[in-house]
Amino acid sequence: MIDLYTWTTPNGRKVSIALEELGLPYKAHPIDISKDEQFAPAFLKISPNNRIPAIVDNDNGMSLFESGAILIYLADKTGKLMPKDGEGRYRTIEWLMWQMGGVGPMLGQVHHFVKYNKGKSAYAEERYSKEAQRLYGVLDRRLEGREFLAGDYSIADIATWPWISRFEWQEIDLAKFPNVKRWYETMMARPGVKRGFEVALT
Ligand SMILES: N[C@@H](CCC(=O)N[C@@H](CS)C(=O)NCC(=O)O)C(=O)O
């Protein structure tokens, strides 16, 4: 059994989607970041950066924070959603890191400036919207002639999808990125993705 500490955000949903896709038993505990629960001393012990998501794997007592590290751990634990070795493993990690270093932080800034604080900084809105357009272009080109980001369906897709699911907040017209649209819809139709997206926090 895995304890997942999470909230209804793209980074949190990456892990609940992976757990659902892998069929691993878990319990999701809410950390309400709008009430600063991420700063509680008990949570700091498992997530020293004060951010969700984090997990505790009760099979071995190990705790982990940072969604990318958690996804690699879960893939290695089960031998699924990432090749064990060879080029396929590094392609998966490559696109996972692209999400962690680019898609997440940049689209997060779009949410901050364009969705929640519109009109406060024209410079930031333009800068991050332009970067969002660029990243959607990269994703669209990568998905040209490919069903998934890095070979078979993998943790790279699972990491990226929850951010793309907020395309409306980012004022992105998915019709301009047909490969992204097709990939987005393919993933949305997966029962595990649906369950992980709507995970009940009790
Ligand atoms: N790189 C981290 C980012 C985690 C992150 O930014 N989590 C947000 C929610 S999506 C959070 O906990 N925010 C709380 C805060 O800003 O204080 C990861 O991927 O796990």
CSV table of C-alpha atoms in Angstrom, one decimal, residues 39-184:
chain,number,residue,atom,x,y,z
A,39,PHE,CA,3.9,23.8,5.3
A,40,ALA,CA,2.8,21.5,8.2
A,41,PRO,CA,5.9,20.0,10.0
A,42,ALA,CA,4.6,16.5,9.5
A,43,PHE,CA,4.4,16.9,5.7
A,44,LEU,CA,7.9,18.6,5.7
A,45,LYS,CA,9.3,15.3,6.9
A,46,ILE,CA,8.4,13.5,3.7
A,47,SER,CA,8.4,16.6,1.4
A,48,PRO,CA,11.2,18.9,2.4
A,49,ASN,CA,10.5,21.3,-0.4
A,50,ASN,CA,6.9,21.9,1.0
A,51,ARG,CA,5.2,20.8,-2.3
A,52,ILE,CA,2.9,18.1,-3.4
A,53,PRO,CA,3.0,15.3,-4.5
A,54,ALA,CA,4.8,13.0,-2.2
A,55,ILE,CA,4.5,9.3,-1.4
A,56,VAL,CA,5.3,6.8,1.3
A,57,ASP,CA,5.7,3.2,0.1
A,58,ASN,CA,4.7,1.1,3.1
A,59,ASP,CA,6.3,-2.0,1.4
A,60,ASN,CA,9.7,-0.6,2.3
A,61,GLY,CA,9.1,2.6,4.4
A,62,MET,CA,10.6,4.8,1.7
A,63,SER,CA,9.3,8.3,1.2
A,64,LEU,CA,9.8,10.4,-2.0
A,65,PHE,CA,8.9,13.9,-3.2
A,66,GLU,CA,9.2,15.4,-6.7
A,67,SER,CA,6.7,14.0,-9.2
A,68,GLY,CA,9.4,12.9,-11.8
A,69,ALA,CA,11.3,10.9,-9.2
A,70,ILE,CA,8.1,9.3,-8.0
A,71,LEU,CA,7.1,8.3,-11.5
A,72,ILE,CA,10.5,6.7,-12.2
A,73,TYR,CA,10.3,4.9,-8.8
A,74,LEU,CA,6.8,3.5,-9.6
A,75,ALA,CA,7.9,2.4,-13.1
A,76,ASP,CA,11.0,0.6,-11.7
A,77,LYS,CA,8.9,-0.9,-8.9
A,78,THR,CA,6.5,-2.5,-11.3
A,79,GLY,CA,8.6,-2.9,-14.4
A,80,LYS,CA,5.9,-1.0,-16.4
A,81,LEU,CA,5.5,2.3,-18.1
A,82,MET,CA,9.3,2.7,-18.9
A,83,PRO,CA,11.7,0.3,-20.5
A,84,LYS,CA,14.2,-1.3,-18.0
A,85,ASP,CA,17.2,-0.4,-20.1
A,86,GLY,CA,18.5,0.6,-23.6
A,87,GLU,CA,17.6,3.7,-25.6
A,88,GLY,CA,13.9,3.4,-24.8
A,89,ARG,CA,14.6,4.1,-21.1
A,90,TYR,CA,16.6,7.2,-21.8
A,91,ARG,CA,14.1,8.5,-24.4
A,92,THR,CA,11.4,8.2,-21.7
A,93,ILE,CA,13.6,10.0,-19.1
A,94,GLU,CA,14.5,12.6,-21.7
A,95,TRP,CA,10.8,13.5,-22.3
A,96,LEU,CA,10.0,13.2,-18.7
A,97,MET,CA,12.7,15.8,-17.9
A,98,TRP,CA,11.4,18.0,-20.7
A,99,GLN,CA,8.1,18.0,-18.9
A,100,MET,CA,9.7,18.6,-15.5
A,101,GLY,CA,12.0,21.4,-16.6
A,102,GLY,CA,9.8,23.0,-19.2
A,103,VAL,CA,6.2,22.2,-19.5
A,104,GLY,CA,5.4,22.2,-15.8
A,105,PRO,CA,7.2,25.3,-14.7
A,106,MET,CA,6.3,27.4,-17.8
A,107,LEU,CA,2.6,26.4,-18.0
A,108,GLY,CA,2.5,26.9,-14.2
A,109,GLN,CA,3.5,30.5,-14.8
A,110,VAL,CA,0.8,30.8,-17.5
A,111,HIS,CA,-1.8,29.7,-15.0
A,112,HIS,CA,-0.4,32.2,-12.5
A,113,PHE,CA,-0.3,35.2,-14.8
A,114,VAL,CA,-2.9,34.5,-17.6
A,115,LYS,CA,-5.6,32.6,-15.6
A,116,TYR,CA,-5.4,33.9,-12.1
A,117,ASN,CA,-3.8,37.3,-12.3
A,118,LYS,CA,-4.8,38.6,-15.8
A,119,GLY,CA,-3.9,42.3,-16.4
A,120,LYS,CA,-1.3,42.5,-13.6
A,121,SER,CA,1.8,42.0,-15.9
A,122,ALA,CA,1.5,42.3,-19.6
A,123,TYR,CA,5.2,41.4,-19.9
A,124,ALA,CA,4.8,38.1,-17.9
A,125,GLU,CA,1.6,37.2,-19.8
A,126,GLU,CA,3.3,37.7,-23.1
A,127,ARG,CA,6.5,35.9,-22.1
A,128,TYR,CA,4.9,32.8,-20.7
A,129,SER,CA,2.1,32.6,-23.4
A,130,LYS,CA,4.8,32.7,-26.0
A,131,GLU,CA,6.7,30.0,-24.3
A,132,ALA,CA,3.5,27.9,-24.0
A,133,GLN,CA,3.0,28.2,-27.7
A,134,ARG,CA,6.6,27.1,-28.3
A,135,LEU,CA,6.2,24.1,-26.0
A,136,TYR,CA,3.0,23.0,-27.6
A,137,GLY,CA,4.8,23.3,-31.0
A,138,VAL,CA,7.6,21.0,-29.7
A,139,LEU,CA,5.0,18.5,-28.4
A,140,ASP,CA,3.1,18.6,-31.7
A,141,ARG,CA,6.2,17.9,-33.8
A,142,ARG,CA,7.3,15.1,-31.4
A,143,LEU,CA,3.9,13.4,-31.8
A,144,GLU,CA,3.9,13.6,-35.6
A,145,GLY,CA,3.7,10.0,-36.7
A,146,ARG,CA,4.0,8.7,-33.1
A,147,GLU,CA,1.3,7.6,-30.8
A,148,PHE,CA,3.1,8.5,-27.6
A,149,LEU,CA,6.0,10.7,-26.6
A,150,ALA,CA,8.7,8.0,-26.2
A,151,GLY,CA,7.8,4.7,-27.9
A,152,ASP,CA,5.1,2.9,-25.9
A,153,TYR,CA,2.8,4.6,-23.5
A,154,SER,CA,5.0,5.7,-20.6
A,155,ILE,CA,5.5,7.9,-17.6
A,156,ALA,CA,6.6,10.7,-20.0
A,157,ASP,CA,3.0,10.8,-21.3
A,158,ILE,CA,1.5,10.6,-17.8
A,159,ALA,CA,3.7,13.5,-16.6
A,160,THR,CA,2.8,15.7,-19.5
A,161,TRP,CA,-0.9,15.1,-20.0
A,162,PRO,CA,-2.3,16.7,-16.8
A,163,TRP,CA,-0.6,20.0,-17.9
A,164,ILE,CA,-2.1,19.8,-21.4
A,165,SER,CA,-5.5,19.1,-19.9
A,166,ARG,CA,-5.5,22.7,-18.8
A,167,PHE,CA,-5.1,24.0,-22.4
A,168,GLU,CA,-8.2,26.2,-21.9
A,169,TRP,CA,-6.7,28.0,-18.9
A,170,GLN,CA,-3.6,28.5,-21.1
A,171,GLU,CA,-5.7,30.0,-23.9
A,172,ILE,CA,-4.3,27.4,-26.3
A,173,ASP,CA,-6.3,26.5,-29.4
A,174,LEU,CA,-5.8,22.7,-29.6
A,175,ALA,CA,-7.0,22.7,-33.2
A,176,LYS,CA,-3.7,24.4,-34.1
A,177,PHE,CA,-1.8,21.4,-32.7
A,178,PRO,CA,-3.5,18.4,-34.3
A,179,ASN,CA,-1.0,15.8,-33.1
A,180,VAL,CA,-1.3,17.1,-29.5
A,181,LYS,CA,-5.1,17.0,-29.8
A,182,ARG,CA,-5.1,13.4,-31.0
A,183,TRP,CA,-2.7,12.3,-28.2
A,184,TYR,CA,-4.7,14.3,-25.6
